[in-house]
């Protein structure tokens, strides 16, 4: 048999053989790369001896570093909070004064806090959280009672983080007589009186039960009347505080009078004691019988009762 014929392959066989050789080369290459990627090596006896002879006060033991992170970086902390130093050998850490609002990750780890606790502190501060007192630090998620009792004496909060209300001047004990007389007028004593026709709103508000609204209403009603002749006229208001009547007096009243023979219908009805129908009756009387000379001439009209004539009398003239 010819040797050349023995090694002869058809075209399809050659393609399959070439594919198998290519796959074998790729698989071998991957095994070589995977084998070289593992950089972890077991420590030599000389290294272990050197580590054991290292004094705890000279620094921190290298075996506390995660072996896959030779630079001391912890993957569960963000890049901006990388930890450049190893954790202390003692689980409780080294105690020193610190402010949890400003302490960096290195200082917090030196105090004995766990990396995930440091991460929670950073998250709290990133959201705008502020530790205003040492007791606020106890709210740190995952902090144990023992850790807090150990750290509390060393927590010193800067005055910049205290509430601004701490700068406010303490209030003086309240005194009734220290009130602002413009906003809170001192009320009258039961024996004191004010003259109704001459008092302004400031004086009126000194009467118990009289505020700004009532004071303005009393002044406005007196102007429409032409002046008060009796303090009982204040009861013309609906729901007026009757207890306030005792603080008013009317001294020598001189009411402003209106002339029933010269005013028009619209002018007459502006007076509080003359209604529209009474004003119309006065106009009709003047048109039919002439000018009025006395209110007695109106008694026969149904719109003028004896009570209405009596209260209108001080305010009219002819």
Coordinates of C-alpha atoms in Angstrom, one line a residue:
X1 CA 0.0 0.0 0.0
X2 CA 1.3 3.4 -0.9
X3 CA 2.2 5.6 2.2
X4 CA 0.8 8.7 0.4
X5 CA -2.5 7.0 0.1
X6 CA -2.4 6.1 3.8
X7 CA -2.2 9.8 4.9
X8 CA -4.6 11.0 2.3
X9 CA -7.8 12.6 3.7
X10 CA -10.7 13.9 2.0
X11 CA -11.5 17.7 2.1
X12 CA -14.2 17.4 4.7
X13 CA -11.9 15.2 6.9
X14 CA -9.1 17.7 6.7
X15 CA -11.5 20.6 7.8
X16 CA -12.7 18.6 10.8
X17 CA -9.2 17.7 11.8
X18 CA -8.1 21.3 11.5
X19 CA -11.1 22.4 13.8
X20 CA -10.2 19.8 16.4
X21 CA -6.6 21.0 16.5
X22 CA -7.6 24.6 16.8
X23 CA -10.0 23.8 19.8
X24 CA -7.2 21.9 21.5
X25 CA -4.8 24.8 21.2
X26 CA -7.4 27.2 22.6
X27 CA -8.2 24.9 25.6
X28 CA -4.5 24.5 26.4
X29 CA -4.0 28.3 26.3
X30 CA -6.9 28.9 28.7
X31 CA -5.5 26.4 31.2
X32 CA -2.1 28.1 31.0
X33 CA -3.7 31.6 31.6
X34 CA -5.9 30.4 34.5
X35 CA -3.0 28.8 36.2
X36 CA -0.8 32.0 36.0
X37 CA -3.7 34.2 37.4
X38 CA -3.6 32.7 40.9
X39 CA -1.1 34.9 42.7
X40 CA -1.8 33.5 46.2
X41 CA 1.2 31.9 47.7
X42 CA 1.6 30.3 51.0
X43 CA 3.8 32.2 53.4
X44 CA 7.2 30.9 54.0
X45 CA 8.4 29.9 57.5
X46 CA 10.7 32.9 57.6
X47 CA 7.8 35.2 56.9
X48 CA 5.7 33.7 59.6
X49 CA 8.6 34.0 62.1
X50 CA 9.0 37.6 61.2
X51 CA 5.4 38.3 61.7
X52 CA 5.3 36.6 65.1
X53 CA 8.3 38.6 66.3
X54 CA 6.6 41.8 65.3
X55 CA 5.7 44.0 68.4
X56 CA 2.0 45.0 68.7
X57 CA 3.0 48.5 69.4
X58 CA 5.0 48.8 66.2
X59 CA 2.0 48.7 63.9
X60 CA -0.5 46.2 62.7
X61 CA -0.1 42.6 61.6
X62 CA -0.2 42.0 57.9
X63 CA -2.3 38.9 58.2
X64 CA -5.3 41.2 59.1
X65 CA -5.2 42.4 55.4
X66 CA -7.5 40.4 53.1
X67 CA -4.9 38.4 51.1
X68 CA -6.6 39.3 47.8
X69 CA -6.3 43.0 48.5
X70 CA -2.6 43.6 49.2
X71 CA -3.1 47.4 49.4
X72 CA -5.5 47.1 52.4
X73 CA -8.6 48.1 50.4
X74 CA -11.9 46.7 51.5
X75 CA -14.4 46.1 48.6
X76 CA -17.5 46.8 50.8
X77 CA -16.4 50.5 51.2
X78 CA -16.7 52.9 48.3
X79 CA -13.5 54.0 46.6
X80 CA -13.5 57.4 48.2
X81 CA -13.5 55.7 51.6
X82 CA -10.6 53.3 51.0
X83 CA -8.9 52.0 54.1
X84 CA -5.2 52.4 53.8
X85 CA -4.2 50.7 57.0
X86 CA -4.9 47.4 58.6
X87 CA -7.2 46.8 61.5
X88 CA -5.6 46.8 64.9
X89 CA -4.7 43.4 66.4
X90 CA -6.9 44.1 69.5
X91 CA -10.6 43.7 68.7
X92 CA -11.5 46.7 70.9
X93 CA -9.1 49.1 69.1
X94 CA -7.4 52.2 70.5
X95 CA -9.6 54.7 72.3
X96 CA -9.2 58.4 71.7
X97 CA -11.4 61.5 71.4
X98 CA -13.4 61.7 68.2
X99 CA -16.3 63.5 66.6
X100 CA -18.6 61.1 64.7
X101 CA -19.6 63.9 62.4
X102 CA -16.1 64.4 61.0
X103 CA -14.0 61.3 61.8
X104 CA -12.7 59.5 58.7
X105 CA -12.8 55.8 58.1
X106 CA -9.2 55.2 59.4
X107 CA -10.0 56.8 62.8
X108 CA -13.3 54.9 63.1
X109 CA -11.6 51.6 62.4
X110 CA -8.8 52.3 64.9
X111 CA -11.5 52.8 67.5
X112 CA -12.5 49.1 66.9
X113 CA -15.6 49.7 64.7
X114 CA -16.3 47.1 62.0
X115 CA -16.0 48.1 58.4
X116 CA -19.7 47.7 57.8
X117 CA -20.4 49.9 60.8
X118 CA -18.1 52.6 59.3
X119 CA -20.0 52.3 56.1
X120 CA -23.3 52.9 57.9
X121 CA -21.8 56.1 59.5
X122 CA -20.8 57.4 56.1
X123 CA -24.3 56.6 54.7
X124 CA -25.9 58.5 57.5
X125 CA -23.7 61.5 57.0
X126 CA -24.2 61.4 53.3
X127 CA -27.9 61.8 53.7
X128 CA -27.5 64.9 55.9
X129 CA -27.6 63.1 59.2
X130 CA -25.9 64.9 62.2
X131 CA -24.9 63.5 65.6
X132 CA -25.9 66.3 67.9
X133 CA -25.1 64.5 71.2
X134 CA -23.2 61.4 72.2
X135 CA -26.5 59.6 72.8
X136 CA -27.3 60.0 69.1
X137 CA -24.4 57.8 68.2
X138 CA -26.2 54.9 69.9
X139 CA -28.6 54.9 67.0
X140 CA -25.8 53.5 64.7
X141 CA -27.2 50.3 63.2
X142 CA -25.4 47.3 64.5
X143 CA -23.6 49.1 67.4
X144 CA -23.7 47.0 70.5
X145 CA -24.3 48.2 74.0
X146 CA -20.8 47.3 75.0
X147 CA -19.3 49.2 72.1
X148 CA -21.4 52.3 72.9
X149 CA -20.5 52.3 76.6
X150 CA -16.8 52.0 75.7
X151 CA -16.9 54.8 73.1
X152 CA -19.3 57.3 74.8
X153 CA -16.7 59.0 77.0
X154 CA -14.6 59.7 74.0
X155 CA -17.3 61.2 71.8
X156 CA -16.9 65.0 71.6
X157 CA -19.5 66.8 69.4
X158 CA -18.3 70.1 67.9
X159 CA -20.3 73.1 68.9
X160 CA -20.9 73.8 65.1
X161 CA -23.2 70.8 65.1
X162 CA -25.3 71.8 68.1
X163 CA -28.9 73.1 67.4
X164 CA -29.0 76.8 66.8
X165 CA -31.6 77.2 69.5
X166 CA -28.8 76.7 72.0
X167 CA -27.6 80.2 71.1
X168 CA -30.9 81.8 71.9
X169 CA -31.2 84.0 74.9
X170 CA -33.1 82.3 77.7
X171 CA -36.6 83.7 78.2
X172 CA -37.2 85.7 81.3
X173 CA -39.9 84.7 83.6
X174 CA -43.3 85.9 82.3
X175 CA -44.9 88.8 84.0
X176 CA -48.3 90.2 83.2
X177 CA -47.1 93.8 83.5
X178 CA -44.2 93.1 81.1
X179 CA -46.5 92.6 78.2
X180 CA -46.3 94.8 75.2
X181 CA -49.1 97.4 75.8
X182 CA -49.4 97.9 72.0
X183 CA -50.1 94.3 71.2
X184 CA -51.5 93.2 74.6
X185 CA -53.0 96.2 76.3
X186 CA -53.4 96.1 80.1
X187 CA -57.1 95.7 80.9
X188 CA -59.0 98.1 83.1
X189 CA -59.7 97.4 86.7
X190 CA -63.4 96.9 87.7
X191 CA -63.5 100.4 89.3
X192 CA -62.0 102.2 86.3
X193 CA -64.2 103.9 83.6
X194 CA -63.7 105.4 80.2
X195 CA -65.8 108.0 78.4
X196 CA -67.6 106.4 75.5
X197 CA -67.7 109.3 73.1
X198 CA -64.1 110.3 73.5
X199 CA -62.3 107.0 73.7
X200 CA -60.3 105.8 70.7
X201 CA -59.7 102.2 69.7
X202 CA -56.6 101.9 72.0
X203 CA -58.6 102.9 75.0
X204 CA -61.5 100.7 74.1
X205 CA -59.3 97.6 73.8
X206 CA -58.4 98.1 77.5
X207 CA -61.9 97.1 78.4
X208 CA -62.2 93.4 79.3
X209 CA -64.0 91.6 76.5
X210 CA -63.3 94.3 73.9
X211 CA -60.8 93.5 71.2
X212 CA -59.8 95.2 67.9
X213 CA -63.0 94.2 66.1
X214 CA -65.4 95.4 68.8
X215 CA -63.3 98.6 69.2
X216 CA -63.7 99.5 65.5
X217 CA -67.4 98.6 65.5
X218 CA -68.0 100.9 68.5
X219 CA -66.2 103.8 66.9
X220 CA -68.0 103.3 63.6
X221 CA -71.5 103.0 65.1
X222 CA -71.0 106.1 67.2
X223 CA -70.0 108.1 64.0
X224 CA -73.2 107.0 62.2
X225 CA -75.4 107.8 65.2
X226 CA -73.8 111.2 65.8
X227 CA -72.6 110.3 69.2
X228 CA -73.7 108.1 72.1
X229 CA -76.3 109.4 74.6
X230 CA -76.5 106.3 76.7
X231 CA -74.1 103.4 77.3
X232 CA -77.1 101.0 76.7
X233 CA -76.9 101.9 73.1
X234 CA -74.0 99.4 72.8
X235 CA -76.6 96.6 73.3
X236 CA -77.8 97.5 69.8
X237 CA -75.0 95.2 68.7
X238 CA -75.8 91.6 68.4
X239 CA -73.9 89.4 70.9
X240 CA -72.2 92.4 72.5
X241 CA -70.4 91.4 75.8
X242 CA -72.8 92.8 78.4
X243 CA -70.1 92.6 81.1
X244 CA -68.2 95.3 79.3
X245 CA -71.1 97.9 79.8
X246 CA -70.0 98.6 83.4
X247 CA -66.7 100.1 82.2
X248 CA -68.3 102.9 80.1
X249 CA -69.9 106.2 80.9
X250 CA -71.4 109.0 78.8
X251 CA -70.5 112.4 80.0
X252 CA -72.4 115.5 78.8
X253 CA -73.6 114.1 75.5
X254 CA -73.9 116.5 72.5
X255 CA -75.2 114.3 69.7
X256 CA -75.1 115.5 66.1
X257 CA -78.6 116.3 64.9
X258 CA -80.3 115.8 61.5
X259 CA -83.0 118.0 60.0
X260 CA -86.0 115.9 59.1
X261 CA -87.4 118.7 56.8
X262 CA -84.4 119.1 54.5
X263 CA -82.8 115.7 54.1
X264 CA -83.6 113.4 51.2
X265 CA -84.8 109.8 51.4
X266 CA -81.3 108.4 50.9
X267 CA -79.9 110.7 53.5
X268 CA -82.5 110.0 56.1
X269 CA -82.2 106.2 55.9
X270 CA -78.4 106.4 56.6
X271 CA -79.2 107.1 60.2
X272 CA -79.2 103.8 62.3
X273 CA -82.5 104.7 63.9
X274 CA -84.4 105.5 60.6
X275 CA -85.4 102.6 58.4
X276 CA -86.3 102.9 54.7
X277 CA -90.0 102.8 55.4
X278 CA -89.7 105.4 58.1
X279 CA -87.7 107.7 55.8
X280 CA -90.4 107.2 53.1
X281 CA -93.1 108.0 55.6
X282 CA -91.3 111.3 56.6
X283 CA -91.0 112.2 52.9
X284 CA -94.7 111.5 52.2
X285 CA -95.8 113.4 55.3
X286 CA -93.8 116.5 54.2
X287 CA -95.2 116.2 50.7
X288 CA -98.8 115.9 51.9
X289 CA -98.9 118.1 55.0
X290 CA -95.8 120.2 55.0
X291 CA -92.8 120.4 57.2
X292 CA -92.6 118.6 60.6
X293 CA -92.4 120.6 63.8
X294 CA -92.3 117.7 66.2
X295 CA -92.0 113.9 66.3
X296 CA -95.4 113.7 67.9
X297 CA -96.8 114.3 64.4
X298 CA -95.4 110.9 63.4
X299 CA -97.0 108.9 66.3
X300 CA -100.1 108.2 64.2
X301 CA -97.9 106.5 61.5
X302 CA -97.7 102.7 61.9
X303 CA -93.9 102.7 61.2
X304 CA -93.2 104.9 64.2
X305 CA -93.6 103.1 67.5
X306 CA -93.2 104.9 70.8
X307 CA -89.9 103.2 71.3
X308 CA -88.5 104.3 67.9
X309 CA -89.6 107.9 68.5
X310 CA -88.0 108.0 72.0
X311 CA -84.6 106.8 70.8
X312 CA -84.7 109.1 67.7
X313 CA -85.6 112.2 69.7
X314 CA -82.0 113.3 70.7
X315 CA -80.9 113.1 67.1
X316 CA -83.4 115.2 65.2
X317 CA -84.2 118.9 64.7
X318 CA -86.8 120.8 62.6

